[in-house]
Coordinates of C-alpha atoms in Angstrom, one line a residue:
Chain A
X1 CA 312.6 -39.6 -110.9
X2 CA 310.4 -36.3 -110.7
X3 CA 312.0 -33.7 -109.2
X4 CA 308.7 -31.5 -109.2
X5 CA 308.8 -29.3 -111.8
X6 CA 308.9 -25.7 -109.9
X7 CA 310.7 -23.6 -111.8
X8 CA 307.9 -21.4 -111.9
X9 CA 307.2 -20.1 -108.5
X10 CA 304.2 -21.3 -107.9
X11 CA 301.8 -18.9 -105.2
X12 CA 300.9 -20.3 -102.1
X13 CA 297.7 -23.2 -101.9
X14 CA 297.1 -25.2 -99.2
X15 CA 294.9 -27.5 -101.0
X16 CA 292.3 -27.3 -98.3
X17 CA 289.4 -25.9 -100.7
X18 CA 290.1 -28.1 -103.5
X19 CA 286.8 -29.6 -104.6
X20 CA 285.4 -32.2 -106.6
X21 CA 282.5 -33.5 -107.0
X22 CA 281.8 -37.2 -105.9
X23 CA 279.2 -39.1 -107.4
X24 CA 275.8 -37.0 -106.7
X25 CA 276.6 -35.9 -103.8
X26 CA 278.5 -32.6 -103.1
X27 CA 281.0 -34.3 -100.8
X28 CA 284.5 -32.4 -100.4
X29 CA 287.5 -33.9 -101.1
X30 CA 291.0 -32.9 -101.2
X31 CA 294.4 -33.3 -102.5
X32 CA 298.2 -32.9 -101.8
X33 CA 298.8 -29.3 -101.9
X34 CA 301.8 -28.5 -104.2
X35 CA 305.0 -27.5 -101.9
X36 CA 306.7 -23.7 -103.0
X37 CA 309.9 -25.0 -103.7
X38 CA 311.5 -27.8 -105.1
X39 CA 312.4 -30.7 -102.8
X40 CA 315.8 -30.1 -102.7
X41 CA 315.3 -26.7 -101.9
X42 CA 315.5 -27.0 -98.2
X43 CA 318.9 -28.9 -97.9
X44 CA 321.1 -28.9 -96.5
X45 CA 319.1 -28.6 -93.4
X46 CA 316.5 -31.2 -94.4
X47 CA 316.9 -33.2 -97.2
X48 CA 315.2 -33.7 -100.5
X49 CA 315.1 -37.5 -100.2
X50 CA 312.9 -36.3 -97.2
X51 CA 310.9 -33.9 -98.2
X52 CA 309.5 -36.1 -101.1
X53 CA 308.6 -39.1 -99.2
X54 CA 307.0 -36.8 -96.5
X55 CA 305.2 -34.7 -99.0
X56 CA 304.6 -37.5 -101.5
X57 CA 303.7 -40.7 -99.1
X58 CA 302.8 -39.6 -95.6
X59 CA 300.8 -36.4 -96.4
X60 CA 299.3 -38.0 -99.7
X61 CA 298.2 -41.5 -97.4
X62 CA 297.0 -38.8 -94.5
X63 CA 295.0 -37.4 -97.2
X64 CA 294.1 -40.8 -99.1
X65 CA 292.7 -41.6 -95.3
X66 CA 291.1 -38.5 -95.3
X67 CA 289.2 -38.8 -97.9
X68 CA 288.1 -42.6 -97.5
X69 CA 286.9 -42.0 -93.5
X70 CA 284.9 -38.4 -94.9
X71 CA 283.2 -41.1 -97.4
X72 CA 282.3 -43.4 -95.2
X73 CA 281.3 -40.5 -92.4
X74 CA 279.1 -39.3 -95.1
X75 CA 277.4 -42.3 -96.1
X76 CA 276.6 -43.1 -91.8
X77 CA 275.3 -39.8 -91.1
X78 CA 272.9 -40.2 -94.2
X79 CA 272.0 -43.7 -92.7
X80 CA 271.7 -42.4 -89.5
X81 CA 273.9 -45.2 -88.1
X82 CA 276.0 -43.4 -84.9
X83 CA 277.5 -46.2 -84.0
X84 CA 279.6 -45.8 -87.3
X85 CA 279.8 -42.8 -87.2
X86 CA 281.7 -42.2 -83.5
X87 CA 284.0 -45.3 -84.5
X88 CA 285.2 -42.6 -87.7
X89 CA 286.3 -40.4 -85.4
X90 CA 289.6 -41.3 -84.3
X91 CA 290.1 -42.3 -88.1
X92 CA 289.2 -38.6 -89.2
X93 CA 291.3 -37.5 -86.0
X94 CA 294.0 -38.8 -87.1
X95 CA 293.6 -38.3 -91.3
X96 CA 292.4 -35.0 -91.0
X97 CA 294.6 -33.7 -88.2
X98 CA 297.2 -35.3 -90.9
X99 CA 296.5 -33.3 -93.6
X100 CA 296.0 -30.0 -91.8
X101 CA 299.0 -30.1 -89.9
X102 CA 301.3 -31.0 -92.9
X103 CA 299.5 -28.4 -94.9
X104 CA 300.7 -25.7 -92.2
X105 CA 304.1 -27.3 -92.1
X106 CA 304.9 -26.8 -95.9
X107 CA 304.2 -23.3 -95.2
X108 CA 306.7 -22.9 -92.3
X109 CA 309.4 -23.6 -94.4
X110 CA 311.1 -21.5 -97.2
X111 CA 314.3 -22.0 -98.5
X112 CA 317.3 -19.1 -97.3
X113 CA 317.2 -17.4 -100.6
X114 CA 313.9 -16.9 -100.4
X115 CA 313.9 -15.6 -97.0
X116 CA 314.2 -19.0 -94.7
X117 CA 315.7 -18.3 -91.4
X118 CA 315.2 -14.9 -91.5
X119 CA 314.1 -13.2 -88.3
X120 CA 310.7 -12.2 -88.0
X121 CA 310.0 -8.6 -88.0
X122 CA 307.0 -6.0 -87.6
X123 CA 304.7 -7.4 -84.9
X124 CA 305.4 -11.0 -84.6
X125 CA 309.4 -10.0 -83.6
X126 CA 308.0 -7.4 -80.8
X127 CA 305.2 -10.7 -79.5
X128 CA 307.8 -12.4 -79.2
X129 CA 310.1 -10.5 -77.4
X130 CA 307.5 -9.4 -75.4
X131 CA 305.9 -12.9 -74.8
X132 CA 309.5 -14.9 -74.6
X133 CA 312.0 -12.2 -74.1
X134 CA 313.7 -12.7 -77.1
X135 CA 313.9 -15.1 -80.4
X136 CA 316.7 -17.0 -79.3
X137 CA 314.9 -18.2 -75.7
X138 CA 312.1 -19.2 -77.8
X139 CA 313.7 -21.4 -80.2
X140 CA 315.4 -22.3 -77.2
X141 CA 312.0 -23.3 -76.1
X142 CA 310.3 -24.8 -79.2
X143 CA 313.8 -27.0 -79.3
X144 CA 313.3 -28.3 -75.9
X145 CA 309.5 -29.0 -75.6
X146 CA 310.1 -30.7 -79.6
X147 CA 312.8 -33.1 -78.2
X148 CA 311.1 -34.1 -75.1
X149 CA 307.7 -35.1 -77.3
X150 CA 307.8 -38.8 -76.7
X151 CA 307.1 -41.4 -79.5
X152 CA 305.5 -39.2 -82.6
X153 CA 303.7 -35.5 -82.3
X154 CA 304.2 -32.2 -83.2
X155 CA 305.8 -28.6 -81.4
X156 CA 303.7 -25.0 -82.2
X157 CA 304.5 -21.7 -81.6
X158 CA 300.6 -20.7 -81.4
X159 CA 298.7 -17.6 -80.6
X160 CA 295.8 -17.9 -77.8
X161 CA 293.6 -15.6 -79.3
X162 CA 291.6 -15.0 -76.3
X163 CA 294.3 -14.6 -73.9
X164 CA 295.8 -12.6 -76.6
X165 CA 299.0 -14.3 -76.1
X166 CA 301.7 -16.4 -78.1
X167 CA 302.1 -20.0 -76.7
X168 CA 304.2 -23.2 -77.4
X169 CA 302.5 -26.0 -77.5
X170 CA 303.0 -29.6 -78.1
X171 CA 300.2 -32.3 -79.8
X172 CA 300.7 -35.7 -80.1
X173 CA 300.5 -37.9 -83.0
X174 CA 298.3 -35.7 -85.7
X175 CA 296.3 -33.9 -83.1
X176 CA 296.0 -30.0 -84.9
X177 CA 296.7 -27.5 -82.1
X178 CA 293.2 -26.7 -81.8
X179 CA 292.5 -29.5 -79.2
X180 CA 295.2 -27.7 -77.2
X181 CA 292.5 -24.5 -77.1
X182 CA 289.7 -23.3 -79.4
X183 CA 290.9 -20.5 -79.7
X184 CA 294.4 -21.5 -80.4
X185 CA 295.7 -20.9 -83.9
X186 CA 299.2 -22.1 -85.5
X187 CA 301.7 -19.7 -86.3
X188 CA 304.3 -22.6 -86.5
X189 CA 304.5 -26.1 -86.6
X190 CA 307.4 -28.6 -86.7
X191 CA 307.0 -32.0 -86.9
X192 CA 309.0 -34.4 -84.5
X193 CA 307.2 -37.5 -85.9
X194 CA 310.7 -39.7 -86.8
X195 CA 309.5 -39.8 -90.8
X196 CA 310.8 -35.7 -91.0
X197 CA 314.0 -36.2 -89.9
X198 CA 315.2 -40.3 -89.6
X199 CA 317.0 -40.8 -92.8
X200 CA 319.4 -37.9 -92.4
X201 CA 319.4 -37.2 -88.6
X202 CA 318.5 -40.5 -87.4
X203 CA 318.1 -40.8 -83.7
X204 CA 319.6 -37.1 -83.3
X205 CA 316.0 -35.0 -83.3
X206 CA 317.6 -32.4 -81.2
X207 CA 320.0 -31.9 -84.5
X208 CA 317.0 -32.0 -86.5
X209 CA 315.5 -29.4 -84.0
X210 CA 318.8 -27.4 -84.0
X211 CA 318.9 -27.1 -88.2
X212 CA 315.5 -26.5 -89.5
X213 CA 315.8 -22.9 -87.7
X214 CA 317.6 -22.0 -90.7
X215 CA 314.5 -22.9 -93.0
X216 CA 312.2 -21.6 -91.5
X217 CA 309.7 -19.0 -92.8
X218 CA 308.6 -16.4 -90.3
X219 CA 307.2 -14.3 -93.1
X220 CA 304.4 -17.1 -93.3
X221 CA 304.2 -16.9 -89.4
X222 CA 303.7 -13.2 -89.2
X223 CA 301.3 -13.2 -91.6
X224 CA 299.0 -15.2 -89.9
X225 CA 300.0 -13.5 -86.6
X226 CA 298.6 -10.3 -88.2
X227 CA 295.3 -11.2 -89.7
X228 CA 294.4 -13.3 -86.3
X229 CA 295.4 -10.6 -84.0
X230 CA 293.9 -8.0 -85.5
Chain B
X1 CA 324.4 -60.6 -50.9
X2 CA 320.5 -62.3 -50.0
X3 CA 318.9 -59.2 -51.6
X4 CA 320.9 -59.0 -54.7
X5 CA 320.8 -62.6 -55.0
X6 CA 316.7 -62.5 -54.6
X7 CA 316.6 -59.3 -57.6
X8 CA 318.1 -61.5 -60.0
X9 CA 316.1 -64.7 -59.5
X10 CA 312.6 -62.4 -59.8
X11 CA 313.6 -60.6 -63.3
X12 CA 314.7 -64.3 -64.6
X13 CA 311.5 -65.8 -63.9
X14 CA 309.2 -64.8 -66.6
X15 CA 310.6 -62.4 -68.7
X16 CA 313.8 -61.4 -70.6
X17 CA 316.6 -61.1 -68.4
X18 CA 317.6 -57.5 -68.8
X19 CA 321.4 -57.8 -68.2
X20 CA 320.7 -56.9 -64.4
X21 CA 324.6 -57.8 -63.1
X22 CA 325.2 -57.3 -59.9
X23 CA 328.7 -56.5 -59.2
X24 CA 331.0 -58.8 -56.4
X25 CA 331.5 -57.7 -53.0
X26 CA 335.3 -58.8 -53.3
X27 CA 336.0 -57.6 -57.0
X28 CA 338.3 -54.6 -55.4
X29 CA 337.3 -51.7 -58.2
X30 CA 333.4 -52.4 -57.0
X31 CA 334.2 -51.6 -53.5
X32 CA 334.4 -47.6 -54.4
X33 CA 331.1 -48.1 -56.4
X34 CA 329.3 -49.6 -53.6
X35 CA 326.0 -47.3 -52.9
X36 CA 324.2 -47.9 -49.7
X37 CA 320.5 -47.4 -50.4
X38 CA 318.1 -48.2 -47.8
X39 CA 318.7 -46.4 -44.4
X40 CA 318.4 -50.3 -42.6
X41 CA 321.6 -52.4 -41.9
X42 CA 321.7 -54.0 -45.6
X43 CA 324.1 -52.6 -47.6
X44 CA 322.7 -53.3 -51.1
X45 CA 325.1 -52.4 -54.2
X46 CA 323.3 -50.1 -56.6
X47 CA 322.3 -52.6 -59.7
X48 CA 322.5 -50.3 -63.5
X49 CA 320.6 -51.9 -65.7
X50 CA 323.0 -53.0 -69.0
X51 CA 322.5 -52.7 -72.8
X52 CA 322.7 -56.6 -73.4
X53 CA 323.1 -57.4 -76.9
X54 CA 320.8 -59.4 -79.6
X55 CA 321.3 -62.6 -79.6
X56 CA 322.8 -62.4 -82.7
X57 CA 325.1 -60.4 -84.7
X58 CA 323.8 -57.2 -86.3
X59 CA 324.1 -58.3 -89.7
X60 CA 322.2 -61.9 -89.2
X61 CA 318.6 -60.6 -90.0
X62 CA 320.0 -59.1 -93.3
X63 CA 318.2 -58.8 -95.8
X64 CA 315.1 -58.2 -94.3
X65 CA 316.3 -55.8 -91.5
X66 CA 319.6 -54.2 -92.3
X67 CA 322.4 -54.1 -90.2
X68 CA 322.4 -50.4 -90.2
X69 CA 318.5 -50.6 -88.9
X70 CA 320.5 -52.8 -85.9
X71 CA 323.1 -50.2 -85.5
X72 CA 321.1 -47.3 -84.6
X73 CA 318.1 -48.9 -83.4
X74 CA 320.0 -51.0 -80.8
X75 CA 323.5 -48.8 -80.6
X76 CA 321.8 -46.1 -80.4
X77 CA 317.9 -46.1 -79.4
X78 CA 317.9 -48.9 -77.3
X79 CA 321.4 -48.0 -75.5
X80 CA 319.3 -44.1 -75.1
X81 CA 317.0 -45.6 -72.7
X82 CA 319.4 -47.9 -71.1
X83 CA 321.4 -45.2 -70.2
X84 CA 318.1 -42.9 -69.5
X85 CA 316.6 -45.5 -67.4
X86 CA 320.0 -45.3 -65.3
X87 CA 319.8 -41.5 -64.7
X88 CA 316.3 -41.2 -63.9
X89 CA 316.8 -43.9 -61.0
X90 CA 319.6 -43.5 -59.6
X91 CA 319.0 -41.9 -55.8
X92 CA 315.0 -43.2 -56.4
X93 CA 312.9 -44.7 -54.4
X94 CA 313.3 -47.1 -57.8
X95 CA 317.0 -48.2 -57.2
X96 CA 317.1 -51.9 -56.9
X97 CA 313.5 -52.1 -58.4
X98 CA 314.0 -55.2 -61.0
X99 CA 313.0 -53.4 -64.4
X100 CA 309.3 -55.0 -63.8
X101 CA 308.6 -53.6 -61.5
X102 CA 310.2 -50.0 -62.4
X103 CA 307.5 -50.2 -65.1
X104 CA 304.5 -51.2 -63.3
X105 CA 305.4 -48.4 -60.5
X106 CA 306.1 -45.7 -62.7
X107 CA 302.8 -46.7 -65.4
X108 CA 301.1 -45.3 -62.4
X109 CA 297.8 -46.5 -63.7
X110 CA 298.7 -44.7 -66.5
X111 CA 299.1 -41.4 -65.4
X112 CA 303.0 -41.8 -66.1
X113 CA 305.9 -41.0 -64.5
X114 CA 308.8 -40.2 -65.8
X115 CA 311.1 -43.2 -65.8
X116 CA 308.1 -45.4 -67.5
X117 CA 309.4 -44.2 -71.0
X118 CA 312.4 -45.4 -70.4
X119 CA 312.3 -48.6 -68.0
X120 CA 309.1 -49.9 -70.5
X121 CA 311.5 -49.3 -73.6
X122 CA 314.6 -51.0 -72.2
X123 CA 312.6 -53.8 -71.6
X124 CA 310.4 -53.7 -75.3
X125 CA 313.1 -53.3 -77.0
X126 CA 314.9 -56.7 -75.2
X127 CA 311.9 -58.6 -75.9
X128 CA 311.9 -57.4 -79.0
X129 CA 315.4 -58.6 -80.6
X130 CA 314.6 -61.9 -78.8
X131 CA 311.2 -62.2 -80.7
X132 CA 313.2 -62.5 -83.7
X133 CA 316.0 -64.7 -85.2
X134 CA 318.2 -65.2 -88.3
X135 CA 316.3 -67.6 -90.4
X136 CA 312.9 -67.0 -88.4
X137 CA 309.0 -66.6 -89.3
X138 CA 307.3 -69.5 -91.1
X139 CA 304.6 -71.2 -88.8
X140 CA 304.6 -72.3 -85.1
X141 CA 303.9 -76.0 -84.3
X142 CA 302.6 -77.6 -81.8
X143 CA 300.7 -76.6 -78.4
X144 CA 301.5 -72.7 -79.2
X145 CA 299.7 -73.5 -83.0
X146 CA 296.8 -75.7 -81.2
X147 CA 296.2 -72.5 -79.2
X148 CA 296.6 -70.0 -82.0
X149 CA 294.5 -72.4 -83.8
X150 CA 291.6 -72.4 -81.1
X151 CA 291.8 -68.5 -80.2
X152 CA 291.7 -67.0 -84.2
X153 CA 290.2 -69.6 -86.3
X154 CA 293.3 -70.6 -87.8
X155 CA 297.3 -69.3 -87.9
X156 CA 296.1 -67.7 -91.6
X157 CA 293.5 -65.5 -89.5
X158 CA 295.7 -64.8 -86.6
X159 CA 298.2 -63.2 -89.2
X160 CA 295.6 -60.9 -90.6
X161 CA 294.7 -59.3 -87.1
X162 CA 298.4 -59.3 -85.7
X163 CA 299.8 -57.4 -89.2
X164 CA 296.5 -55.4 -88.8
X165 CA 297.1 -54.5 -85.5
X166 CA 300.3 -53.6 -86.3
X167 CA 299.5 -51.1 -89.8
X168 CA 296.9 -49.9 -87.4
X169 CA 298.7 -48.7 -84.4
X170 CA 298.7 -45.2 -85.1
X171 CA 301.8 -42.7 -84.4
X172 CA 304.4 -45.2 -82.1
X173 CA 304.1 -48.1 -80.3
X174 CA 303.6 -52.2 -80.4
X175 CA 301.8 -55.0 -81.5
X176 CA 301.5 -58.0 -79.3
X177 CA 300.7 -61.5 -79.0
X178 CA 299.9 -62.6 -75.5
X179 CA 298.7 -64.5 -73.1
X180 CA 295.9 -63.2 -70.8
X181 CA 296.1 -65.1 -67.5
X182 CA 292.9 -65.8 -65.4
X183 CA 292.6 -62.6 -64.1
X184 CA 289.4 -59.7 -63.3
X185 CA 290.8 -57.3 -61.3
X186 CA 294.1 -55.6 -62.8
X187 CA 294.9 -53.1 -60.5
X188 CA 297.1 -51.2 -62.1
X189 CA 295.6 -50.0 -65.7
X190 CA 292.2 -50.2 -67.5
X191 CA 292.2 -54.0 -68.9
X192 CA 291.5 -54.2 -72.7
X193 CA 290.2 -57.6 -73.0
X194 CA 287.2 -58.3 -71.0
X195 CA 287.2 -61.4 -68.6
X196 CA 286.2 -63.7 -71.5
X197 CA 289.5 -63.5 -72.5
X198 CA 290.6 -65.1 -69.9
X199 CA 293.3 -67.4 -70.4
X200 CA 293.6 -67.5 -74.0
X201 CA 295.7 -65.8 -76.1
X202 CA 294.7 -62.4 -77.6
X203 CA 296.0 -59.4 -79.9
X204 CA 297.2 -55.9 -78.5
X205 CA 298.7 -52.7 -79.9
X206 CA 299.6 -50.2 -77.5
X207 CA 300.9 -46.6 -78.3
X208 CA 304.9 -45.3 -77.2
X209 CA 306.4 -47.1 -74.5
X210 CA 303.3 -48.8 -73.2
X211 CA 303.5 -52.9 -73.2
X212 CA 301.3 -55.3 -71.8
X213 CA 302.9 -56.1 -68.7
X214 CA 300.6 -52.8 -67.3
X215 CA 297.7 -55.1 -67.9
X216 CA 298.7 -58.4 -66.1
X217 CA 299.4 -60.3 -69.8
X218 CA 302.2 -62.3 -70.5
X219 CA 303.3 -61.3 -73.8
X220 CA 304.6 -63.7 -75.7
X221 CA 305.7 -61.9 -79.0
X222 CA 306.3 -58.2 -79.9
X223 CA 306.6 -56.0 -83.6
X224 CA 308.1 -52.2 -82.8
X225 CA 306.6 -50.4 -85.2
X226 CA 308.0 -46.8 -84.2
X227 CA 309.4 -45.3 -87.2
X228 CA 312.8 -45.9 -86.4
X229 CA 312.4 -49.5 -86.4
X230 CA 311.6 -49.5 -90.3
X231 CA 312.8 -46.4 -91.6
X232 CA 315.9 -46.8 -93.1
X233 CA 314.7 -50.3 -94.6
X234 CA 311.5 -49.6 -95.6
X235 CA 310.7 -45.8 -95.3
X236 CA 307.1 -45.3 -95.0
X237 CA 306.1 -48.6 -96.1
X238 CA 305.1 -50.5 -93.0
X239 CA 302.7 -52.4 -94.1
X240 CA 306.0 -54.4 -96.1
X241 CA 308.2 -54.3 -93.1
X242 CA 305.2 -56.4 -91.1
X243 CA 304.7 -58.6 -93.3
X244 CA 308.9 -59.8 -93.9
X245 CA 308.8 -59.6 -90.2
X246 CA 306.0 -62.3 -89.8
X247 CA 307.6 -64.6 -93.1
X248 CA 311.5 -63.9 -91.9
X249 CA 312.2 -62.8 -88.7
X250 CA 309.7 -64.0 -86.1
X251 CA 311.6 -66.6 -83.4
X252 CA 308.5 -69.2 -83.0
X253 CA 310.9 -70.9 -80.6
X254 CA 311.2 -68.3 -78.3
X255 CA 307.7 -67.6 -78.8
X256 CA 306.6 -71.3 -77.5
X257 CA 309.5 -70.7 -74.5
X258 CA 307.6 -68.0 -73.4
X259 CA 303.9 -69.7 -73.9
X260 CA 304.7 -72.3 -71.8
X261 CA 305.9 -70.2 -68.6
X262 CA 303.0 -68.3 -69.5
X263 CA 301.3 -71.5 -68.8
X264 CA 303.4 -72.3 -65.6
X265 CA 302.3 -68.8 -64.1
X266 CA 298.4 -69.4 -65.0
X267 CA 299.1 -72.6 -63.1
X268 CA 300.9 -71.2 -60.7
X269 CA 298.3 -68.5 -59.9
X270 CA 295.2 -70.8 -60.1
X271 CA 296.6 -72.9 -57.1
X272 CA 297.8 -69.9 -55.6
X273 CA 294.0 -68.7 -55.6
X274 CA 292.6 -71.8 -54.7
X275 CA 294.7 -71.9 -51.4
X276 CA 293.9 -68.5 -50.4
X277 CA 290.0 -69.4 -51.1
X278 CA 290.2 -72.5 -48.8
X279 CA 292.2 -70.3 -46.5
X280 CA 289.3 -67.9 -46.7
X281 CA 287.1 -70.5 -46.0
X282 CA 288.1 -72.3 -43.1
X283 CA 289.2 -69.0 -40.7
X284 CA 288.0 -69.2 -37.3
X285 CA 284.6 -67.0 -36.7
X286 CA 283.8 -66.2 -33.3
X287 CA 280.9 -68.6 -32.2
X288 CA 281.8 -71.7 -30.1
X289 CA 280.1 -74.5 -32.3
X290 CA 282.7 -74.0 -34.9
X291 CA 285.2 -75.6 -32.9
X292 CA 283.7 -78.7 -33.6
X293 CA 283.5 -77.9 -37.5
X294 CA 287.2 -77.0 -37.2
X295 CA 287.6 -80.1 -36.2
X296 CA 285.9 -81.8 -38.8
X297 CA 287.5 -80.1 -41.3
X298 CA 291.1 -80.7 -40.2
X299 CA 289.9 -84.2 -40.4
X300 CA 288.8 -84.4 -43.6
X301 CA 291.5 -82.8 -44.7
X302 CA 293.6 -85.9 -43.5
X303 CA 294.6 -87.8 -46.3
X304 CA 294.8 -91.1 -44.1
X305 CA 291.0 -90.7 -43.4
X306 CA 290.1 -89.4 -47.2
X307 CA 286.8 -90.7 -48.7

């Protein structure tokens, strides 16, 4: 069926300011951010099979979710009625944190002609050294921490922006990063959840762990580094 | 061999057996294996838990779960933690725990240790192949469908909340049928069901590794709905891979089986409380008179001089 139709190389949206109008009231909603590259793009270290259903189903259904508990959130604050509104909250948790953390994940990945795998450079690549001793011990690190997540989460390579230092981090289930620290942003993400990597790794996540290195996009990850630490 | 002996009779009781097979002191190769664990005289043979089997061939729930699903989520997952669970307690205070009690030590009220994981998966994912069976799902007859019946309207309504439970169990974990007993006070975690649950039967999810043996139930039927149990059959659709499981695959047999030891145990416990109430009752307190009550009691208790 569709491969999506990228031959034009399409700039960078994460879909998180999309708006649309619903009904009278001027209630957000959003949509599945277009990935930069096709879905084959990224094989052979993760496969297009993958990256549609991941892209296509789970992020669309987080988003779907998202959408529907933001609704309903809506409508109970308007009513005044908290007791809906603190039962949403694990639903928005789980939707939103969803959509945010895929929509960061799309990002971190770039296919090797287009720079995937490619060491970062400028001040990223001296952080890290600095913070890790070198690139290799933190893969090393973001490997280890990503295989030992137990049943579905994520790994992050994040910068503490108060402590003005880079820091892995892992989240469980959709949790963003942010409920590891405020002031905790996301350079990186990789998802462990079993949907990313099952059909072609199976049970081996540490293989999964071990291959995505070579798609991923530190340009995206320095670029954020910049403009947060600056 | 009294302690060995004793270790396999309490994991048969209730649940599963988990393959626990304690090796002969005369089989010659199991002399060099023979690990002497507690520092008093009783030289107790280090039990490994084993990977036991379905009971049923790989391919025997095909269609509706493939035998490649079997193939990696038994060869591989299941025989993971099996072979995890061995690592992690060997030289532990755990060796020779029976796997039940592996789990309710290491749930440590739920701040967990690390051998939970893999003790509470070993056993899941036993349960779990025996919930199941070529042929299964349809309805449940009899006492188990009275009770089903009696706890969720009807066995139409107790569908809806178990498949719910299960789409809504979100990340990895379970969904369970079970049976809480006729207890308040569970020590060892937060209880989910309030006492008016009490002895009935009742719906559970619970996230990862985490099964409701932690809460005192007796679970009488499980759904894995981690990933890797639908994956490769039905990708992300696990909404469909719930609902062949309750019209294809569920083992009502083994799901009665366990009802009624559930029912034993209740049984079992309610006497057991009773006694320990009387017990409770009649002690000895320090004033004089109550020799004479003693007395009375131990008389009435006479079933030659019953009223």
């Amino acid at each position: 069926m569709a491969v999506r139709s990228l031959a034009t190389r399409k700039t960078l949206t994460l879909g998180l300011n999309s708006t649309r109008l619903t009904q009278s009231r001027a209630l957000q909603t959003f949509s599945l951010p277009d990935l930069p590259y096709d879905y084959g793009a990224l094989e052979p270290a993760i496969s297009g099979e993958i990256m549609q259903l991941h892209h296509q189903k789970h992020h669309q259904t987080y988003i779907t979710n998202y959408n529907k508990a933001l609704e309903q959130l809506h409508e109970a604050i308007q009513k005044g009625d908290s007791s809906t509104v603190v039962k949403l909250q694990s639903a928005i948790k789980f939707n939103g944190g969803g959509h945010i953390n895929h929509s960061i994940f799309w990002n971190n990945l770039s296919p090797i002609r287009e720079g995937g795998g490619e060491p970062p450079k400028g001040s990223l690549g001296w952080a890290i050294d600095t913070n890790f001793g070198s690139l290799e011990t933190l893969i090393q690190k973001i490997s280890a921490e990503g295989a030992a997540v137990q049943g579905s989460g994520w790994v992050w390579l994040g910068l503490d922006k108060e402590l003005k230092k880079l820091v892995v981090e892992t989240t469980a289930n959709q949790d963003p990063l942010v409920t590891k620290g405020a002031h905790v942003v996301p350079l990186l993400g990789i998802d462990v959840w079993e949907h990313a990597y099952y059909l072609q790794y199976k049970n081996a996540r540490p293989d999964y762990l071990k291959n995505i290195w070579k798609v991923i996009n530190w340009n995206y990850a320095s670029g954020v580094y910049e403009k947060e630490s600056a | 061999m009294a302690a060995a002996a004793s270790m396999v009779a309490s994991s048969s009781f209730t649940f599963p057996s988990q393959g626990l097979r304690l090796p002969t002191r005369s089989h010659p190769c199991m002399k060099a294996q023979r690990r002497i664990l507690r520092k008093d005289a009783s030289n107790v043979i280090a039990a490994t838990y084993e990977l036991k089997p379905p009971p049923y061939p790989l391919n025997a729930l095909e269609p509706h779960m493939s035998q490649e699903t079997l193939e990696y989520h038994w060869g591989k997952h299941h025989r993971t933690y099996v072979k995890n669970l061995n690592k992690q307690v060997l030289g532990t205070d755990l060796e020779g725990l029976s796997l039940e009690d592996i789990i309710s030590v290491t749930y440590n009220r739920g701040d967990i240790l690390p051998a939970f994981n893999s003790a509470a998966q070993a056993w899941n994912h036993d349960f779990f192949w025996e919930s199941m069976r070529p042929g299964g799902g349809g309805k449940p007859s009899g006492d188990l469908l009275d009770l089903i019946k009696r706890d969720f309207g009807s066995f139409e309504r107790f569908t809806e909340e178990f498949k719910s439970a299960a789409a809504t169990q979100f990340g990895s974990g379970w969904a369970w049928l079970a049976y809480k007993a006729n207890r308040l006070g569970v020590e060892n975690a937060v209880n989910p069901w309030s006492s008016e649950n009490d002895k009935k039967l009742v719906i559970v999810k619970s996230p990862n590794a985490v099964n409701p043996l932690v809460w005192d139930y007796f679970p009488l039927l499980t759904i894995d709905v981690w990933e890797h149990a639908y994956y490769i059959d039905f990708q992300n659709r696990r909404a469909d891979y719930i609902s062949v499981f309750m019209e294809k695959l569920v083992s009502w047999e083994t799901v009665n089986a366990r009802l009624e030891k559930a029912k034993a145990r209740a049984a079992e416990r309610e006497m057991e409380e009773e006694r320990r109430k009387k017990e409770e009752e009649w002690k000895p307190t320090d004033g004089d008179e109550d020799d004479e009550g003693l007395e009375m009691y131990v008389d009435s208790d006479d079933d030659s001089e019953a009223e």
